[in-house]
Coordinates of C-alpha atoms in Angstrom, one line a residue:
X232 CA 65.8 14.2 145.5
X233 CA 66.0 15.1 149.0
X234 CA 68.8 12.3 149.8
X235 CA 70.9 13.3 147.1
X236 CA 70.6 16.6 148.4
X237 CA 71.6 15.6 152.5
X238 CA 74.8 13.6 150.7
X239 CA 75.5 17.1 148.9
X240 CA 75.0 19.1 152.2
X241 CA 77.3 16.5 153.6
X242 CA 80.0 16.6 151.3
X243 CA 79.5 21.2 152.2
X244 CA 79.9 20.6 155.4
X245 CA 82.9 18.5 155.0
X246 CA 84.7 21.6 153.3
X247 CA 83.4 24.3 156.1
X248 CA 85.0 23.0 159.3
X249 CA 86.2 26.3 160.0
X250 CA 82.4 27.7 159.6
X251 CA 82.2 31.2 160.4
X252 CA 79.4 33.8 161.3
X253 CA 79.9 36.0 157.8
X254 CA 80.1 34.8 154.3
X255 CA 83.7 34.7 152.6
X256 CA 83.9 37.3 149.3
X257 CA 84.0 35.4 146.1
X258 CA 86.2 37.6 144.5
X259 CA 88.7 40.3 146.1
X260 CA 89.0 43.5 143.9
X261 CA 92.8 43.5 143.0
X262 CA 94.7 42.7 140.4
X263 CA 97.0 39.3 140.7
X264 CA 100.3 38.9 138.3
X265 CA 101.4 35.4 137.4
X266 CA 104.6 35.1 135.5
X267 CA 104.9 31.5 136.9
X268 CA 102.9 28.8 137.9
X269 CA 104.0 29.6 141.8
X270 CA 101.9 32.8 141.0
X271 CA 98.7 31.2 140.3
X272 CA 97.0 30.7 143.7
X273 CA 97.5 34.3 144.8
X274 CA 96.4 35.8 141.8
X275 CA 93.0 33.5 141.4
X276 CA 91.8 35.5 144.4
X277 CA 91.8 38.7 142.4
X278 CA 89.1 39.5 140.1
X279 CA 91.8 41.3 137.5
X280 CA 94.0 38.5 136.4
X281 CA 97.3 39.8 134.6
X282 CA 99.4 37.3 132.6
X283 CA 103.5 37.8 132.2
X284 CA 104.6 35.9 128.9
X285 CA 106.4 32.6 131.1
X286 CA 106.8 28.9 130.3
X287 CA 104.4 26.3 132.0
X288 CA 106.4 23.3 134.0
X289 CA 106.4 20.2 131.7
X290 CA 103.7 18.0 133.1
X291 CA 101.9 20.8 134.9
X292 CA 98.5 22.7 133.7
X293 CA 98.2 26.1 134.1
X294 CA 94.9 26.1 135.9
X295 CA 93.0 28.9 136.8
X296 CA 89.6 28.3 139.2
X297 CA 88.3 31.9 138.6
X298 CA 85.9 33.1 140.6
X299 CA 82.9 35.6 139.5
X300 CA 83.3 38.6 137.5
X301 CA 87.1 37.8 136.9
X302 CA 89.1 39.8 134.0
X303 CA 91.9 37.7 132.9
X304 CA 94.6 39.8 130.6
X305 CA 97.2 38.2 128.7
X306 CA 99.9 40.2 128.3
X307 CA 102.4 38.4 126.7
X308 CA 103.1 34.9 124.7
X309 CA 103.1 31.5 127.3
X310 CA 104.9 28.3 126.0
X311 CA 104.1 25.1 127.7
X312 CA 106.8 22.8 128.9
X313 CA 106.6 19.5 126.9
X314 CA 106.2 16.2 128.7
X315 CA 104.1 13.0 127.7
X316 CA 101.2 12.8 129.6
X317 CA 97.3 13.6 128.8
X318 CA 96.8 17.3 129.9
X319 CA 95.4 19.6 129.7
X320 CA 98.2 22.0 129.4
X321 CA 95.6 24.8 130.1
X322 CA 92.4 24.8 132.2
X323 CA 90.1 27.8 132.7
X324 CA 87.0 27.0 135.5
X325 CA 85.3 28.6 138.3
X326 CA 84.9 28.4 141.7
X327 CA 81.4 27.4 142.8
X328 CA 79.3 30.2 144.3
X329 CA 78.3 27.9 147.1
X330 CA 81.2 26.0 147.6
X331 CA 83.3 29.6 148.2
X332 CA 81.0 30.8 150.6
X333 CA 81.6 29.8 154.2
X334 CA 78.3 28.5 155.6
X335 CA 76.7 29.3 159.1
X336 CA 75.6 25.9 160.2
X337 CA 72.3 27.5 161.1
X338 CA 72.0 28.1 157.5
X339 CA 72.0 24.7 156.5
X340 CA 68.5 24.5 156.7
X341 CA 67.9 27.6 153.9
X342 CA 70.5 25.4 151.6
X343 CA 68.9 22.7 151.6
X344 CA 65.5 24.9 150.4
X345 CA 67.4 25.8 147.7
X346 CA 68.6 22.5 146.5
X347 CA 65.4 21.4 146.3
X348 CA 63.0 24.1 145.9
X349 CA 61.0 23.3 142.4
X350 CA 62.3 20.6 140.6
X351 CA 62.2 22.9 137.7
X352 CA 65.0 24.8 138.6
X353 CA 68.4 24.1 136.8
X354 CA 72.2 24.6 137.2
X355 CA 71.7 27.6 134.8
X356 CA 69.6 29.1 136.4
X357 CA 71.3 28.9 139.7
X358 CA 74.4 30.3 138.0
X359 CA 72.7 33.1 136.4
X360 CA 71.8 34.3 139.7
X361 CA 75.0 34.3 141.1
X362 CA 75.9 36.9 138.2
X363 CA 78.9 34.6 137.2
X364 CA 80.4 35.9 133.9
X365 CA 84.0 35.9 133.4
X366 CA 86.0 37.7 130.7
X367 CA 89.7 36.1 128.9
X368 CA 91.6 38.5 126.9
X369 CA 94.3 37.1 125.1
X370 CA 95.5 40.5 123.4
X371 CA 96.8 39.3 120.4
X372 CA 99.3 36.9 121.9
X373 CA 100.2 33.5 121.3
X374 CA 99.8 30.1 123.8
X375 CA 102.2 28.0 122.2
X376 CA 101.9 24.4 122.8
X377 CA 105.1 22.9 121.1
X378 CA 103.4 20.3 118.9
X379 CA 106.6 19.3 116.3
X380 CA 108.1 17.7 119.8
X381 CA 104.7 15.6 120.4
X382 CA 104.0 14.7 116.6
X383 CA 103.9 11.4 115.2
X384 CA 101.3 11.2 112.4
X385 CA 99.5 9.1 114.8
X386 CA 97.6 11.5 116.7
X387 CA 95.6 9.7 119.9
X388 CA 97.5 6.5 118.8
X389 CA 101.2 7.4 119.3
X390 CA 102.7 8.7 122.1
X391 CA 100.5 10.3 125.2
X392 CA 100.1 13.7 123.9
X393 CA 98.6 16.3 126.6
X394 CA 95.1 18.1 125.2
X395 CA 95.7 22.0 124.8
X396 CA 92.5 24.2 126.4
X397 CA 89.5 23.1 128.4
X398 CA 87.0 25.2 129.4
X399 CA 84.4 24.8 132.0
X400 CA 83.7 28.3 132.5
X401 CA 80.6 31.0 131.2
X402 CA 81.8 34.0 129.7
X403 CA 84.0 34.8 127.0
X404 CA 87.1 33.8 125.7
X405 CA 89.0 35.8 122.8
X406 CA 91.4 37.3 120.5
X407 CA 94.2 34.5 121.3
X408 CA 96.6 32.8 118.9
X409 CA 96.7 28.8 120.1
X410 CA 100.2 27.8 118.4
X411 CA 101.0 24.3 117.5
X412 CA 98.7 21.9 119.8
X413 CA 100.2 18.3 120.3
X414 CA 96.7 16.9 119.9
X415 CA 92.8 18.1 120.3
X416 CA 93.1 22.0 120.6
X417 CA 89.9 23.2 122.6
X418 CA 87.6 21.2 124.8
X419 CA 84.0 23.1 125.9
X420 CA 82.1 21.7 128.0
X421 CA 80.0 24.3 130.1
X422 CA 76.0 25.2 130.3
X423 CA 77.0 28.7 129.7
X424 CA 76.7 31.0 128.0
X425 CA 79.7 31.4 126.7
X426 CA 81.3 33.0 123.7
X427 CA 84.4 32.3 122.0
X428 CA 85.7 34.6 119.5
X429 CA 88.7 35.7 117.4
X430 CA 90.8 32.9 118.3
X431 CA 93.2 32.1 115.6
X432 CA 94.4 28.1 116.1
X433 CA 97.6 27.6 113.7
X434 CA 98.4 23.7 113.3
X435 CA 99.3 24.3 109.8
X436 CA 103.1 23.5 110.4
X437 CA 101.6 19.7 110.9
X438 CA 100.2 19.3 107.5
X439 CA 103.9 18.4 106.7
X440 CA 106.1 15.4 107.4
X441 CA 108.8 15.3 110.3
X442 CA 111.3 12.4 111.2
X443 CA 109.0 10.4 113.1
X444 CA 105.6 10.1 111.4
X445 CA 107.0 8.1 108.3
X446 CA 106.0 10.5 105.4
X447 CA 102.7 11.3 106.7
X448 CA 101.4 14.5 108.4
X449 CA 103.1 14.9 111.4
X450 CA 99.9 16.6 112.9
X451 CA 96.9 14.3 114.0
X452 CA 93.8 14.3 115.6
X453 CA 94.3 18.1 116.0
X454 CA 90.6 19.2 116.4
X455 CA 89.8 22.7 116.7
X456 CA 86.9 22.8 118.7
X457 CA 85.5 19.5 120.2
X458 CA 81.9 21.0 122.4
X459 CA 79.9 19.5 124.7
X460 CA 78.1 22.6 126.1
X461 CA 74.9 24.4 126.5
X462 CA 74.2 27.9 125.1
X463 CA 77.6 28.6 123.2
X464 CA 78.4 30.7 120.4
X465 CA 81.9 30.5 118.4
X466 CA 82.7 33.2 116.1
X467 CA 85.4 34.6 113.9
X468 CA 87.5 32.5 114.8
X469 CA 90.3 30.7 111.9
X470 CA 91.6 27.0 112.5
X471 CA 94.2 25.4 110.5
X472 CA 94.6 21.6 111.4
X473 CA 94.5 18.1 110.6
X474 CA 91.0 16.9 112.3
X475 CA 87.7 18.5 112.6
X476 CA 87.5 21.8 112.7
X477 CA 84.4 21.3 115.0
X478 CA 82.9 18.5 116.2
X479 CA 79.6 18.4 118.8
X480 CA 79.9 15.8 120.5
X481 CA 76.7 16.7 123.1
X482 CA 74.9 19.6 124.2
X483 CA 72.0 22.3 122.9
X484 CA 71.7 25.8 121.6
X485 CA 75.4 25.9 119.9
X486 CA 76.2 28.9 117.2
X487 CA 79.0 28.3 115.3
X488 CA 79.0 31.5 113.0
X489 CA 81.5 33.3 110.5
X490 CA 84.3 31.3 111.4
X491 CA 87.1 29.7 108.6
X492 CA 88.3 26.2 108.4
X493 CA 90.7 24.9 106.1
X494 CA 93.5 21.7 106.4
X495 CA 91.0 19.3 108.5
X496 CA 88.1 17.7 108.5
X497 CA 85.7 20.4 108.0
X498 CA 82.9 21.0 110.6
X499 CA 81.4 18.4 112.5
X500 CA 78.6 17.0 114.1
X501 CA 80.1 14.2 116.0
X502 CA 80.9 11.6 116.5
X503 CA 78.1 10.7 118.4
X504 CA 78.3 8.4 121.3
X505 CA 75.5 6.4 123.2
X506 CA 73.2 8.4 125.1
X507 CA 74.4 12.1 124.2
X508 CA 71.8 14.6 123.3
X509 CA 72.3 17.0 120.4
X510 CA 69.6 19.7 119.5
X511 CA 69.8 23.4 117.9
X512 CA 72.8 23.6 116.1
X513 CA 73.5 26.5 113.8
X514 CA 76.2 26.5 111.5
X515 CA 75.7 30.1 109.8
X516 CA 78.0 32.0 107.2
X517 CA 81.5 29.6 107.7
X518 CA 84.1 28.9 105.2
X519 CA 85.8 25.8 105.2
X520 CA 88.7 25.1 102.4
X521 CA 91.1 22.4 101.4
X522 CA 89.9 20.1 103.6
X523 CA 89.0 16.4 103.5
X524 CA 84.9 16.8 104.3
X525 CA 83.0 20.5 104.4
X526 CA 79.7 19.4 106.6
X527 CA 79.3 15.9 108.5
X528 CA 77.4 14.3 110.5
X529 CA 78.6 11.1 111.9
X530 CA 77.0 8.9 114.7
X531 CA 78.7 5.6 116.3
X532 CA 77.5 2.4 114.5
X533 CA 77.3 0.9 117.9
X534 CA 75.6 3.7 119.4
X535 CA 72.3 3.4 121.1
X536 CA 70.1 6.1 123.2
X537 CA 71.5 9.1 121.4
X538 CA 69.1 12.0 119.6
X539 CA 70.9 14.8 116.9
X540 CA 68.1 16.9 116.1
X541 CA 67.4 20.7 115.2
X542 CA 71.0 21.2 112.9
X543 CA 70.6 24.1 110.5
X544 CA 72.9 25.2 107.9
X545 CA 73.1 28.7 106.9
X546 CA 75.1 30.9 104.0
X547 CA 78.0 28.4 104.4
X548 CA 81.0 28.3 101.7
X549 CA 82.7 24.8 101.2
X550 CA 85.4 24.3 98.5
X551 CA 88.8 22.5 97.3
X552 CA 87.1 19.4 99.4
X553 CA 88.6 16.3 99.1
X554 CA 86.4 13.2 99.8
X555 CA 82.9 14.4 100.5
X556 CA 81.1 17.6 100.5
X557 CA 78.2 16.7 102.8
X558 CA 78.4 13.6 104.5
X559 CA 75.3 12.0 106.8
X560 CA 76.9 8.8 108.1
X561 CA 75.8 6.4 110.7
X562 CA 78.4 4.0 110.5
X563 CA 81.3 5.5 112.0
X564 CA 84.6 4.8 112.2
X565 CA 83.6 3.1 109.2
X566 CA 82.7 5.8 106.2
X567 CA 79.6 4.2 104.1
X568 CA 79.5 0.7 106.0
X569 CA 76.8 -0.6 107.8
X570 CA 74.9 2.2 110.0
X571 CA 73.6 1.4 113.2
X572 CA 69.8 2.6 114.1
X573 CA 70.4 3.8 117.9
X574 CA 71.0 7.3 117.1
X575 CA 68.0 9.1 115.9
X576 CA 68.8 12.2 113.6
X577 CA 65.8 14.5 112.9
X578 CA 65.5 17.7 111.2
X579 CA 68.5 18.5 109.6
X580 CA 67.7 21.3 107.2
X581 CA 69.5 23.8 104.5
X582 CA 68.1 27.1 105.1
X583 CA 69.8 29.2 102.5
X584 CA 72.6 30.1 101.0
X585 CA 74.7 27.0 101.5
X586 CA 77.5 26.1 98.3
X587 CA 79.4 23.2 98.5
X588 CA 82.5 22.2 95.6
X589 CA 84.8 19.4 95.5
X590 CA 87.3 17.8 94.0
X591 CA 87.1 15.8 90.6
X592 CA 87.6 12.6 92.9
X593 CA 85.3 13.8 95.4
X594 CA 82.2 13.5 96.8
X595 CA 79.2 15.7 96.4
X596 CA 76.5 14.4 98.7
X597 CA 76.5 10.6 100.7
X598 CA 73.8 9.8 103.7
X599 CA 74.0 6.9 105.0
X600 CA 71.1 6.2 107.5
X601 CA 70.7 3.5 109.6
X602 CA 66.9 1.5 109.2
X603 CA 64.4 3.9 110.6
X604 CA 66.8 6.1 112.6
X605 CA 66.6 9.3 110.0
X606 CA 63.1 10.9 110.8
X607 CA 61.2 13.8 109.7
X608 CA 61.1 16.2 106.6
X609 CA 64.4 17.7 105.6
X610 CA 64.6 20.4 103.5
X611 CA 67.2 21.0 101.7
X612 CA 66.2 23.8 99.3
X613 CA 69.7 25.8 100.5
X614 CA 72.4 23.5 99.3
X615 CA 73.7 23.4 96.2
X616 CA 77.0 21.2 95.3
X617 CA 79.0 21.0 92.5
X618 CA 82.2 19.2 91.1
X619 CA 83.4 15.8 91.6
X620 CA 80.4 13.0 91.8
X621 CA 76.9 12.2 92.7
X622 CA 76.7 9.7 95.9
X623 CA 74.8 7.2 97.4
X624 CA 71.7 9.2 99.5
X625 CA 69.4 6.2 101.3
X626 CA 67.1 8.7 102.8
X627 CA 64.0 9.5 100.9
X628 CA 62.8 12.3 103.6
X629 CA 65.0 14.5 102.3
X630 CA 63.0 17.8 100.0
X631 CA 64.1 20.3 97.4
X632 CA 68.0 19.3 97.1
X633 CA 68.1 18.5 93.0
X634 CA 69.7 15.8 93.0
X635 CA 67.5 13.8 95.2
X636 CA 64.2 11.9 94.9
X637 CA 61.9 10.7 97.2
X638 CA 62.1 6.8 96.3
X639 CA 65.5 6.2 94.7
X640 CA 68.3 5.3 97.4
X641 CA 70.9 6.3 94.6
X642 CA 70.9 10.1 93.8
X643 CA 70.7 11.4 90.3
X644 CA 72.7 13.6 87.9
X645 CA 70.0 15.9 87.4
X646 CA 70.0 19.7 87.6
X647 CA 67.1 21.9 88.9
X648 CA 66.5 25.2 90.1
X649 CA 66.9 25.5 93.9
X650 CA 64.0 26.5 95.5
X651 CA 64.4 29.4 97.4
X652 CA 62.9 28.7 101.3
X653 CA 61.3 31.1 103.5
X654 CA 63.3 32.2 106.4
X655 CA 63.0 34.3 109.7
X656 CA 65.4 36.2 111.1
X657 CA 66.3 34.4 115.0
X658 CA 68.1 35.8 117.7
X659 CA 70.8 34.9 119.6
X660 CA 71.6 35.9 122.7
X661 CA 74.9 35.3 123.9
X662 CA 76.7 37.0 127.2
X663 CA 76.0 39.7 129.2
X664 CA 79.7 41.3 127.5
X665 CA 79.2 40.8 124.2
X666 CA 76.5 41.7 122.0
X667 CA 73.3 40.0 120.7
X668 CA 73.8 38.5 117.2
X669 CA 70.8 38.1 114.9
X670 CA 71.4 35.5 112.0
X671 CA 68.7 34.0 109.1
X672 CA 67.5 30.6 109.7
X673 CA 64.0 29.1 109.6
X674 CA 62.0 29.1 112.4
X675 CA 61.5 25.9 113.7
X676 CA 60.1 24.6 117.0
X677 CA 62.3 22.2 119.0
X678 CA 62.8 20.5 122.5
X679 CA 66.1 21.5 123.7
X680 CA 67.3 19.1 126.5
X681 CA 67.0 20.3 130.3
X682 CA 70.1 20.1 132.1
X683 CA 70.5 17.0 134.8
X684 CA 71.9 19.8 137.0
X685 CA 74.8 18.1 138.0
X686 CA 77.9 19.0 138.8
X687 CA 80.7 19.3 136.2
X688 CA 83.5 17.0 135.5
X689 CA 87.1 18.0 137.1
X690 CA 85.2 19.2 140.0
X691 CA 83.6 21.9 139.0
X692 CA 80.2 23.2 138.6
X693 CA 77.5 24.4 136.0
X694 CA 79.3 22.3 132.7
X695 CA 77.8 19.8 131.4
X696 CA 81.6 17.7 131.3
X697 CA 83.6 17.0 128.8

């Protein structure tokens, strides 16, 4: 511990070679104007943060290091120059507390402390301290990311398309129309909190053909939200696309609540990758339409090390679903091969309220769990699907859904009467700006993951990368 702490002093000191007797401000109060990219480093040193509609240089992102207790206005639509490289066209971070503060070098002693005092302490709650909360208005208006000139059908296979949004920053983020994104839209990976609300993401242009994806969608790989964070909540938001409208790839304590879907790949847990860590997922009072699946789960055949537990589904509408309703699959890329057994998946449950139709040719139910890998009682009293036709369930540890029994591997065309569980109400706390949220699910205890406490991909600190 304490040598990984002298290499970060190190790397401080490194970065302070003008050391001075006072501490720098983190943030000045003024308001900075960009209506250009040449305008960005000025106006990051401002904690009010006005945005001019202007057009991003191809290749470039429009990066913004904020630092604590920022406001960032959009006052007008921003269209991002097209070029053919990965992105992000769009980047909103922070600037460490410590690394903004010019050290004494008699103080090195009293950082060091606080590196190392109690191995209990985390990132989060070093960040809490500091107060850092940072607020992104988007007024209404429209970052358009000029998709039909990336497009393909091909997605992450064709040509380099850039990604749209990252953000590595705690906060919130809203009411912002995200126009047209040449591939995956936003990418979250912070230990918050954070909120993201009333963001409308319009893809829907892709669902049609153009001249160079060969009668296919044009649009690919367009994923709403792909998370890898820590003590998010997303809601109200709408997404029209042609992947998943959420996918969690990593990360605990997520809310995804009151948000509509429709065009993709419905909402996702996934896919999930060797090593990652998934627990306390809540999927409450969505609607997701014409899409391909409604609710998934899907971990990596070849996947090994990797926990999805604590994922609770809540008041949920799925309909006009074209090839599975709910879908538990451990095979993936493959749908319904052979699942692998490194991922364990544990107490996936369906509170209440949960309805789920599909197509003639569709789907109903499928799980598909690996030998041993699906653990635990799951109750599924709070689903009930209609339409299309029964699938193949392998897991006899799921309860209460009616079309399931506890020894066949086969599910049944029988019809019961759902039972009705007994819930309690949980709160969820999400920023200091926006307002506590209290939803029904069933009180359950779980072991959320503690953060490593390192430091963020792409340089900065308090995500979890992504």
């Amino acid at each position: 511990m304490y040598s990984k702490s002298i290499s970060l002093i190190a790397a401080l000191l490194a970065t302070t070679a003008s050391a001075t007797t006072e501490p720098a401000p983190i943030g000045k109060r003024c308001t900075g104007t960009i209506s250009s990219l040449a305008d960005v480093a000025a106006a990051i040193q401002c904690t009010t943060i006005n945005i001019n509609s202007f057009t991003v240089d191809a290749g470039k992102t429009f990066l913004l290091n904020l630092a604590a207790g920022t406001t960032v206005n959009v006052l007008g639509d921003v269209t991002f120059g097209v070029s053919n490289w990965a992105g992000p066209l769009f980047q909103i971070a922070y600037v460490c507390p410590l690394l903004n503060t010019r050290l004494r070098y008699t103080d090195i002693d009293s950082v060091l402390t606080r590196i190392v005092v109690e191995a209990t302490s985390t990132v989060e709650d070093w960040f809490a301290e500091a107060g850092h909360s940072d607020i992104v208005n988007g007024n209404g208006h429209t970052f358009n990311g000029q998709g039909p000139s990336y497009w393909d059908g091909l997605g992450g296979t064709g040509t380099t398309k850039p990604k749209f949004l990252r953000i590595t920053a705690t906060g919130t983020f809203t009411n912002l129309k995200v126009l047209n994104s040449p591939i995956n839209t936003f990418s979250v990976g912070t230990d918050g909190p954070l909120t993201i609300s009333k963001i409308t993401i319009d893809d829907s242009l892709g669902d049609e053909p153009n001249s160079n994806s060969a009668g296919k969608a044009a649009g690919h790989n367009t994923d709403g939200f792909d998370v890898g964070s820590h003590n998010l909540l997303i809601t109200d938001c709408v997404v029209m696309n042609q992947d998943d409208c959420l996918a969690v790839n990593k990360g605990t304590n997520i809310t995804f609540q009151n948000n509509k879907c429709s065009g993709g790949h419905g909402i996702s847990i996934g896919s999930i990758s060797s090593d990652a860590v998934v627990n306390g997922v809540y999927i409450i009072g969505n609607t997701v339409t014409d899409s391909d699946n409604g609710l998934r789960i899907k971990t990596k055949a070849d996947a090994t090390g990797a926990t999805v537990s604590g994922i609770y589904y809540t008041g949920n509408t799925v309909s006009t679903i074209h090839k599975y309703g709910v879908l538990i699959d451990q095979s993936y890329p493959s749908t319904l091969g052979t699942p692998g057994t490194g991922v364990l998946v544990s107490d996936v449950q369906f509170i209440s309220g949960n309805t789920v139709s599909v197509d003639s040719s569709a789907t109903r139910v499928a799980v598909n769990c690996g030998s041993g890998s699906c653990q635990g009682t799951w109750n599924w009293a709070g689903l009930k699907a209609s339409g299309g036709k029964t699938g193949t369930i392998n897991y006899s540890g799921i309860i209460n859904y009616p079309s399931v029994t506890a020894t066949s591997t086969t599910s049944k065309t029988t019809t019961t009467t759902t039972k009705t569980s007994s819930t309690t109400s949980k709160t969820t706390t999400t920023t200091s700006s926006s307002k506590s949220t209290t939803t029904t699910t069933k009180t359950t205890t779980t072991t959320a993951s503690t953060s490593t406490g390192t430091v963020a991909a792409y340089g900065q600190c308090g995500g979890i990368g992504y």
